Coordinates of C-alpha atoms (C1' of nucleotides) in Angstrom, one line a residue:
Chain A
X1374 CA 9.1 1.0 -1.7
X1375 CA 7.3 0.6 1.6
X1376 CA 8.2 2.1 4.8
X1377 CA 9.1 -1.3 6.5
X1378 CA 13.0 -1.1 6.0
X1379 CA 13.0 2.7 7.2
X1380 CA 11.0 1.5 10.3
X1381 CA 13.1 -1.4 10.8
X1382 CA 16.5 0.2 10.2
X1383 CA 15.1 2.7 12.5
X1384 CA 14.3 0.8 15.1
X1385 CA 17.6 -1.2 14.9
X1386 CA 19.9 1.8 15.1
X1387 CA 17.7 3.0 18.4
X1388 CA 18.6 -0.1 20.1
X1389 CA 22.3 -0.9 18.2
X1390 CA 21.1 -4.4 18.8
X1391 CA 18.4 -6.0 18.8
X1392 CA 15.8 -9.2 18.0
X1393 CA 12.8 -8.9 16.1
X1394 CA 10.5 -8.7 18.9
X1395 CA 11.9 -6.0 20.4
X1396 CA 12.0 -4.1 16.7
X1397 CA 8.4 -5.3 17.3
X1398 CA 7.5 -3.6 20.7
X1399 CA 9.5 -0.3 19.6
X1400 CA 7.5 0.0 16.8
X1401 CA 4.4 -0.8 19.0
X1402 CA 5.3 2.0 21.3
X1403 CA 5.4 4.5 18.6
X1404 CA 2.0 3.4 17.2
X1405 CA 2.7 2.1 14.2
X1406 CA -0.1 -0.2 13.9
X1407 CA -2.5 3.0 13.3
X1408 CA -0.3 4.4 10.3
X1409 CA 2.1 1.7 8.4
X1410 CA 1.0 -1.2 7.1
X1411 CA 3.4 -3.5 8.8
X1412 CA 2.4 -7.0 9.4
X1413 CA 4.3 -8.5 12.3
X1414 CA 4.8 -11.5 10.0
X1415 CA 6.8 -8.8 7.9
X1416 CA 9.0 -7.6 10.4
X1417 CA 11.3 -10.8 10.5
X1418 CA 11.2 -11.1 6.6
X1419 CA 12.8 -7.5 6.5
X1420 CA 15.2 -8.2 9.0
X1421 CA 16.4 -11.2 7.1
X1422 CA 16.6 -9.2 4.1
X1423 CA 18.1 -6.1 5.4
X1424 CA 20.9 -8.6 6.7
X1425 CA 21.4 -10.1 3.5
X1426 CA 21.9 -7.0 1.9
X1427 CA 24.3 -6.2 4.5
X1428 CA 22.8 -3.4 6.4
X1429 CA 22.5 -5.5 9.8
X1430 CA 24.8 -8.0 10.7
X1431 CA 23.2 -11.1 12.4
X1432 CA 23.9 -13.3 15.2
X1433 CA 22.6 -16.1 17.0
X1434 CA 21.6 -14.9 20.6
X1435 CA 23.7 -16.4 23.4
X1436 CA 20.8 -16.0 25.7
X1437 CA 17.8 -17.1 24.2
X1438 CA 17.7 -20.8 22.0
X1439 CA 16.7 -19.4 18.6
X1440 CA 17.1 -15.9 18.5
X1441 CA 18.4 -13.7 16.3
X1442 CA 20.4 -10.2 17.4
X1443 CA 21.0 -7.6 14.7
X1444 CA 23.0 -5.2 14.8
X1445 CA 23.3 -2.3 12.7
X1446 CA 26.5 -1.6 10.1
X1447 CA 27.8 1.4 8.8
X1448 CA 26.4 0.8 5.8
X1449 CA 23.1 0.2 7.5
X1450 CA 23.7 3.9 8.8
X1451 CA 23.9 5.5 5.8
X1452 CA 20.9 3.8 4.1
X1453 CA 19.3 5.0 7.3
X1454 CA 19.8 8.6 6.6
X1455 CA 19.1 8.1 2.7
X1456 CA 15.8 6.8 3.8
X1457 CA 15.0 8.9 6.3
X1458 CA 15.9 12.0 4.1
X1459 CA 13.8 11.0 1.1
X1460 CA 11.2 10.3 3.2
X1461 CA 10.8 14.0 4.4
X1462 CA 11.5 15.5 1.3
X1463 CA 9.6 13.9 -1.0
X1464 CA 5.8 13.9 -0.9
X1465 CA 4.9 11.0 -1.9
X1466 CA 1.0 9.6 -2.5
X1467 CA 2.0 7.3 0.6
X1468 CA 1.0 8.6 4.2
X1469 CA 3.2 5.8 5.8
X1470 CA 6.5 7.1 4.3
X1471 CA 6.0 10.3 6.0
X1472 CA 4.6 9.2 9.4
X1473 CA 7.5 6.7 9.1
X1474 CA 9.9 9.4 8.8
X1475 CA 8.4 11.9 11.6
X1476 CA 8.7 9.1 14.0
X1477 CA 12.2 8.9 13.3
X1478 CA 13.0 13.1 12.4
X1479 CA 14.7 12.7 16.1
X1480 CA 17.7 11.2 14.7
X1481 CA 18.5 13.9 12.4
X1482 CA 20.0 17.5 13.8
X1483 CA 17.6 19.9 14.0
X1484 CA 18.9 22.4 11.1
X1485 CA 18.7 19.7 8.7
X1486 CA 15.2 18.2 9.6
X1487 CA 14.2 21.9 8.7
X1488 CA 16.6 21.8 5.7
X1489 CA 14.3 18.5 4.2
X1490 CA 10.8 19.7 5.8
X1491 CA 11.5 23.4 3.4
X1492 CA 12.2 20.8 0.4
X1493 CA 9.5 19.2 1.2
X1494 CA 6.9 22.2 1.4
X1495 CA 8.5 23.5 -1.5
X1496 CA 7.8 20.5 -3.9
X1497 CA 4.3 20.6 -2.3
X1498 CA 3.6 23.9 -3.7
X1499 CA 4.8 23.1 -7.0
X1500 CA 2.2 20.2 -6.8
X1501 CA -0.4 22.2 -5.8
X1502 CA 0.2 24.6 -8.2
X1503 CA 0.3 22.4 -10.8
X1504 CA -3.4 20.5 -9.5
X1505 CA -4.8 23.8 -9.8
X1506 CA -3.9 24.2 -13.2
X1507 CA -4.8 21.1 -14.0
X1508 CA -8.4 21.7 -12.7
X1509 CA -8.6 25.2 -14.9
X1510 CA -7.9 23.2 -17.9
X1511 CA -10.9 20.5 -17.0
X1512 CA -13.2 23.2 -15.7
X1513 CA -14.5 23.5 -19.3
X1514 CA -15.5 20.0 -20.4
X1515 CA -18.7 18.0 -20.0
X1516 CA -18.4 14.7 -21.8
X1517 CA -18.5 11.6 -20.0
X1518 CA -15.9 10.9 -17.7
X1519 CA -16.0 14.5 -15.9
X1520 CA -17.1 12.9 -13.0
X1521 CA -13.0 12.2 -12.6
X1522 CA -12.6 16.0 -12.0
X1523 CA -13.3 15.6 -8.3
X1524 CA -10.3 13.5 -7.8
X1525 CA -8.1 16.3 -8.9
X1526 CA -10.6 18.6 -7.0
X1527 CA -9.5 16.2 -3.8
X1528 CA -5.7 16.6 -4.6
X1529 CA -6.2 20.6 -4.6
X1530 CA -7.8 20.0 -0.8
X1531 CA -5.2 18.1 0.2
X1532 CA -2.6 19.8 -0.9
X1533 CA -3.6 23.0 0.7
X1534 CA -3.5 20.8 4.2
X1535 CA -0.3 19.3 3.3
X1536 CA 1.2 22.8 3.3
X1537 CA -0.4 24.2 5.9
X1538 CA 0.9 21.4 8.2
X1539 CA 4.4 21.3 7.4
X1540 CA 4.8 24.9 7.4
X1541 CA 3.4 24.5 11.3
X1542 CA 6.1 21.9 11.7
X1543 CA 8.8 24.0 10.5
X1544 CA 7.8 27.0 12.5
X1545 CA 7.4 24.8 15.7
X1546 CA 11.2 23.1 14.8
X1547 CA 12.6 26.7 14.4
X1548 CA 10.8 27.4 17.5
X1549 CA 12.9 25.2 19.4
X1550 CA 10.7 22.4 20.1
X1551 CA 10.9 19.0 20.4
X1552 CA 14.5 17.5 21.6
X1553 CA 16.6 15.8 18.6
X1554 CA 20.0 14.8 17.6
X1555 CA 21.9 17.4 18.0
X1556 CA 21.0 18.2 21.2
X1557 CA 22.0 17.7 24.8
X1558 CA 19.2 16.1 27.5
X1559 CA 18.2 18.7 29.5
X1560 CA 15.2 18.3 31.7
Chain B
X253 CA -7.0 -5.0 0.9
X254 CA -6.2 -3.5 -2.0
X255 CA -8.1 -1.6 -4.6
X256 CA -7.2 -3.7 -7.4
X257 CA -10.3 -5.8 -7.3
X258 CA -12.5 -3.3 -7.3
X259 CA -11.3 -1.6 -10.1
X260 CA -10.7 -5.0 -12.5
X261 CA -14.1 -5.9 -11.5
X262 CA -15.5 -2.7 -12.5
X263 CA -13.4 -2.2 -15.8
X264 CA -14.7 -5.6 -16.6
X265 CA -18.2 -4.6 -15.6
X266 CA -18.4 -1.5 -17.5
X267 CA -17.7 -4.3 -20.9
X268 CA -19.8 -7.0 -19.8
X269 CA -16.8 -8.8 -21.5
X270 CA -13.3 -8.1 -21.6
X271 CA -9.8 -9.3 -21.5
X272 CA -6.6 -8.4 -19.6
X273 CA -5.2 -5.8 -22.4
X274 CA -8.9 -4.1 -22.4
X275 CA -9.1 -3.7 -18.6
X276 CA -5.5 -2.5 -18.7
X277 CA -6.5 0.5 -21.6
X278 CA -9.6 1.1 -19.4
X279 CA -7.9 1.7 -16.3
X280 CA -5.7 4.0 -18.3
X281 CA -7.9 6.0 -19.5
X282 CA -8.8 6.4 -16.2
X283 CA -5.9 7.6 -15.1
X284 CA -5.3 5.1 -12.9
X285 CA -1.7 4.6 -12.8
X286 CA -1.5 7.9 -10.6
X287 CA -3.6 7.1 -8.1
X288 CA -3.9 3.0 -7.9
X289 CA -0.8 0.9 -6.9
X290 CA -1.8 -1.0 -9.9
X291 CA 0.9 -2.4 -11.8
X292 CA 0.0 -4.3 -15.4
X293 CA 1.7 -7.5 -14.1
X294 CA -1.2 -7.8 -11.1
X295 CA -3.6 -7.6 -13.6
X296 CA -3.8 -10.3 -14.7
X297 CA -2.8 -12.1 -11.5
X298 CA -6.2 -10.3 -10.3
X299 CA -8.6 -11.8 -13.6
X300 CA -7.2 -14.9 -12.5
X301 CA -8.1 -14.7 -8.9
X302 CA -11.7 -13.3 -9.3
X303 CA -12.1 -16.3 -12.0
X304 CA -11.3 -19.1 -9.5
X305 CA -13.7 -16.9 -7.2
X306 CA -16.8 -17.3 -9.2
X307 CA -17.2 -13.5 -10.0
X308 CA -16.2 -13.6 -13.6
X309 CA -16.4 -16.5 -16.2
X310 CA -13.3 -17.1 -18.2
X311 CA -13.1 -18.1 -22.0
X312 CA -9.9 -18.6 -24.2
X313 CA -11.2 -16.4 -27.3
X314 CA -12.2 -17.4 -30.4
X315 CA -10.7 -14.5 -32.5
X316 CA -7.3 -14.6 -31.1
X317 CA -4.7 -16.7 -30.5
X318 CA -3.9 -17.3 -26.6
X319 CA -5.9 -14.3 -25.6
X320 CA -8.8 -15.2 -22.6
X321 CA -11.8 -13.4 -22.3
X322 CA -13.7 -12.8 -19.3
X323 CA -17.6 -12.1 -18.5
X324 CA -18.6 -10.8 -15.4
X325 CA -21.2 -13.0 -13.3
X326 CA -24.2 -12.5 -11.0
X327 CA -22.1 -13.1 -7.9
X328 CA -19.6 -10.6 -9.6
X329 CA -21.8 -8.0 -9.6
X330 CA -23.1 -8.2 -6.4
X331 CA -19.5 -8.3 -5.2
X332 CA -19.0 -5.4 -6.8
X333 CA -21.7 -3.4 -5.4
X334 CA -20.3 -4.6 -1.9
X335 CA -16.6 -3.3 -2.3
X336 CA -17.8 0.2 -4.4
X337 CA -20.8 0.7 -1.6
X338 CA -17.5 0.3 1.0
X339 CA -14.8 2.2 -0.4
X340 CA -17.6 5.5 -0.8
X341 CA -18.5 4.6 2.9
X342 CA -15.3 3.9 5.0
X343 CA -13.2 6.7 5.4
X344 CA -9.7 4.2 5.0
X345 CA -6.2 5.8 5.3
X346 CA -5.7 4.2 1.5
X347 CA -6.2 6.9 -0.5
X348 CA -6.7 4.5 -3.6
X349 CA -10.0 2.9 -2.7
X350 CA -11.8 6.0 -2.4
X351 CA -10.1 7.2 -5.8
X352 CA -11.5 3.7 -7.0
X353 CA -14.7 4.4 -6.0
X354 CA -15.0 7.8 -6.9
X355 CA -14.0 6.1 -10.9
X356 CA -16.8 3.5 -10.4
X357 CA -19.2 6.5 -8.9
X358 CA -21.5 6.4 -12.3
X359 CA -22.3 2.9 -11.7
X360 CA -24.4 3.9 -9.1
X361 CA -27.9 5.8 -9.2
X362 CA -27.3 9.2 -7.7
X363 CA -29.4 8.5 -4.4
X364 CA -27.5 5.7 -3.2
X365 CA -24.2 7.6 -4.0
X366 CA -25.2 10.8 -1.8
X367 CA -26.1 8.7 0.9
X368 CA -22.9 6.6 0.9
X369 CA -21.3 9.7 0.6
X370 CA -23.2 11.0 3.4
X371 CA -22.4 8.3 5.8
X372 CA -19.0 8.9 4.8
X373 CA -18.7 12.3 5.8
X374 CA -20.5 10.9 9.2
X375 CA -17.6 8.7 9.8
X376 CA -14.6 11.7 9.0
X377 CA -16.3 13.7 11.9
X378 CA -16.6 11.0 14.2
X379 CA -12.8 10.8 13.2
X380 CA -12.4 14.0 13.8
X381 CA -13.7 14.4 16.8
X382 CA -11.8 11.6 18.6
X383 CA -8.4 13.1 16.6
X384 CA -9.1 16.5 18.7
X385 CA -9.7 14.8 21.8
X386 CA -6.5 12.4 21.7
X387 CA -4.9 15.9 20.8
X388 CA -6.4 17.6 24.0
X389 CA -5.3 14.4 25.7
X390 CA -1.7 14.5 25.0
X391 CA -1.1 18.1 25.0
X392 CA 0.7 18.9 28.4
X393 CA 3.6 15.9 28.1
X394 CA 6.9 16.6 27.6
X395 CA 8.3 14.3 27.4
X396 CA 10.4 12.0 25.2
X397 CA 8.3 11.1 21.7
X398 CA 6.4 13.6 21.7
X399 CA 7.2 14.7 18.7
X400 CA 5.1 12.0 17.3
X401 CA 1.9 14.3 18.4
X402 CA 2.8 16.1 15.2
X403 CA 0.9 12.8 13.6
X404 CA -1.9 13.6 15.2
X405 CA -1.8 17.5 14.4
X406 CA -1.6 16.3 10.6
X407 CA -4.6 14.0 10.8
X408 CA -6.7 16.7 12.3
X409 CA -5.6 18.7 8.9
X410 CA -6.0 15.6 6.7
X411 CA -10.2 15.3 8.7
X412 CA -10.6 19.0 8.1
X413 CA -10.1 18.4 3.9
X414 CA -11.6 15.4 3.8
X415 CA -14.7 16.6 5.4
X416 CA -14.9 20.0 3.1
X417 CA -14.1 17.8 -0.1
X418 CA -16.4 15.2 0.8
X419 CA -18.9 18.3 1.6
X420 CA -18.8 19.4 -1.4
X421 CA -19.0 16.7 -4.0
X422 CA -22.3 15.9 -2.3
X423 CA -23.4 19.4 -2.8
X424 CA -22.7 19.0 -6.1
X425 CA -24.1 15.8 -6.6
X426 CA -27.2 17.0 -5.2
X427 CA -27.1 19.9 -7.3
X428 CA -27.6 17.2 -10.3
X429 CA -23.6 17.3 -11.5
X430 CA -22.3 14.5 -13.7
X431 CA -24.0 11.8 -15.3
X432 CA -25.0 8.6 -12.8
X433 CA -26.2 5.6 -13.4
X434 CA -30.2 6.1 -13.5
X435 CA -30.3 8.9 -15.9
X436 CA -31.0 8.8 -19.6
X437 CA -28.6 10.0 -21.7
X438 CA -29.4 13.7 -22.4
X439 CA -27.0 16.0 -24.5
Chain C
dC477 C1' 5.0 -30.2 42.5
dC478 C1' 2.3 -29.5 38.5
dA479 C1' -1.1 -27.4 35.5
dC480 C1' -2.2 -23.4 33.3
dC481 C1' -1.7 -18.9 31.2
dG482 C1' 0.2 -14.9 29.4
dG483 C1' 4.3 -13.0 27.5
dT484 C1' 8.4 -13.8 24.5
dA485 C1' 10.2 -15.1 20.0
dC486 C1' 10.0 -16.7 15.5
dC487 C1' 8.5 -19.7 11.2
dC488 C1' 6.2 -20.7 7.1
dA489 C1' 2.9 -21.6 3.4
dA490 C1' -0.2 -19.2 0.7
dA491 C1' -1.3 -15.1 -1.4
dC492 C1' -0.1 -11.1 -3.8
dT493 C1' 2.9 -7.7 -6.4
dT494 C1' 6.5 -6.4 -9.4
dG495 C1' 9.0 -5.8 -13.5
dA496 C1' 11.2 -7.9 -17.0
dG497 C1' 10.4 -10.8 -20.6
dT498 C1' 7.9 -13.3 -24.8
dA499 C1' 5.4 -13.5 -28.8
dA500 C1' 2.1 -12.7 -32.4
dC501 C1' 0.0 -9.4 -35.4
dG502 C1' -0.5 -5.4 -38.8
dA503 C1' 0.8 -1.3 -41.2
dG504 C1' 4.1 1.1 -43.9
dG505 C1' 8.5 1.8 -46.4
dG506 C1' 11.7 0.4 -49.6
Chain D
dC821 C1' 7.6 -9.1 -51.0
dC822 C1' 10.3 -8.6 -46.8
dC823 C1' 11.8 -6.0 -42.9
dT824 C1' 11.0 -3.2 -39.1
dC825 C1' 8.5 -1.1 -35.6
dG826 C1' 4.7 -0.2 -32.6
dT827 C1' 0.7 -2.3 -30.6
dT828 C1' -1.7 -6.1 -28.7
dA829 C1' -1.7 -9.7 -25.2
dC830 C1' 0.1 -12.4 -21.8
dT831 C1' 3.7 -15.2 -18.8
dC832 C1' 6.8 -16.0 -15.2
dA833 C1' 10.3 -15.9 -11.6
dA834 C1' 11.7 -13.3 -7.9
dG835 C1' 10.4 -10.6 -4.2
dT836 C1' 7.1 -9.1 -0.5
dT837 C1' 3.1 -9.5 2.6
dT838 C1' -0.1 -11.9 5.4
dG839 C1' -2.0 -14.2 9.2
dG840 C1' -2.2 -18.2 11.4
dG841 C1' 0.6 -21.1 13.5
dT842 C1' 4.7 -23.2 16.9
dA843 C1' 7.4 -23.3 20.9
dC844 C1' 9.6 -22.0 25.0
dC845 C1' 9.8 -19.6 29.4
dG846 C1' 8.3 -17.9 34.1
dG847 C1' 5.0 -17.0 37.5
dT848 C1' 0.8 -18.3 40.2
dG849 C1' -2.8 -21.0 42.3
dG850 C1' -4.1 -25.3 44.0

DNA sequence: CCACCGGTACCCAAACTTGAGTAACGAGGG
DNA sequence: CCCTCGTTACTCAAGTTTGGGTACCGGTGG
């Protein structure tokens, strides 16, 4: 529902191990305080969970009295990449999601990043297309309540710079920039 | 936090005495459930809450069985004034509380709405501003993360929409559009 | 040597959200 | 008259989020 397991897995998997503060400080250095709601009092919580559910496996720290090391599972892997990918195709309402995913579009080759990004821009059309029928079947009426128009008026705006900025991203993926998975480190 | 206050306390408001079930059709016919993370359970949780705040009176009803109604107060409606007058002003990266506020827009005389609207748009260009710079800022680095300027890149497109939208409905505000709350009901 | 302070690391109670569940009522068919 | 079904109306347990704690460690100045 929210984009703290994708965050957290993520993080996790960076590291292959590692204790909620440093899950803390990675997400730190990406910024995430500006665009996901995540609490820090959250982060351990998710952890916890994620573990329970058998995505991280969890163990006492031999250096440090009362931490906890997770490590990431196979299983953790894969409902990495089922996050991750859902997050890029699917435009949801929710900014964070997406953010949450762009930070993380590293860990996915480069051919399928643009694979999910064309989903993506595709299902945006179709949305936008649809608002803007939407707002020819309203344009008529003037009963009270019309005043709700101008939401759909905002989705219409939106969606136009939804588009526009994932098609940029796409072109500047195909363009060669960037360095992800796939890829070998050269300076 | 969320906009769930705002909008029971306005459904409520626009009844001068309602119940759970009542707010719950209002909020529909709103449309609500697209663009508020409102689930029916919170509802109630949220009557509840405001209740024990002072900002609505509660009464078990007299015509049905187990049903409670509740009456807005004078501190209710001051309270609601407060989060409407905020959610118009503050540009927030919750889409829901301007959606909110732009459903409870009619409460307001049209005046007062352009001008929160007004400082609004103030605030979106200060925004954008500062989004250009920071893209200025990180524009030569190469180095790893920065892929996560592309976040950056799509909150300058988000500041350019938001601006135009909010641009507009204040155009056609002034312009004497839809019905606010200090006109007379003309046909 | 010790007192303090900033960084490391996590816990927890209170608040909130979610979704499934409960139950009473009224209209309409048979 | 009774049964069913949709609407009205709310409850509750389980899960999640929040934000203010707690505690330990290491370095530095006196």
């Amino acid at each position: 529902m929210s984009a703290t397991r994708l965050l957290v897995l993520g993080a996790v998997l960076r590291f292959g191990t590692a204790h909620g503060y440093l899950v803390r400080s990675e997400l730190v250095s990406w910024g995430a305080e500006e665009w996901a709601n995540v609490k820090w009092g959250s982060l351990y919580h998710a952890l916890r969970k994620l573990a329970e559910m058998g995505f991280l496996d969890s163990t006492t720290s031999p250096d440090w009295p009362g931490r906890v090391d997770y490590e990431i599972t196979e299983k953790g892997r894969k409902e990495f990449r089922t996050l991750l990918r859902d997050a890029l195709r699917q435009p949801a309402q929710r900014q964070d999601m997406l953010a949450a995913g762009l930070a993380l579009l590293p860990e996915l080759p480069r051919d399928e990043a643009v694979a999910l990004l064309n989903e993506r821009l595709a299902a945006l059309e179709e949305q936008r297309a649809q608002t803007l029928e939407r707002l020819d079947l309203l344009g008529k009426g003037a009963e009270p309540g019309t005043h709700l128009r101008e939401l759909t008026v905002l989705w219409a705006y939106n969606a136009d710079s939804a588009i526009a900025w994932t098609r940029g991203l796409i072109e500047r993926l195909e363009a060669g920039e960037y360095h992800l998975a796939d890829e070998e480190h050269t300076g």
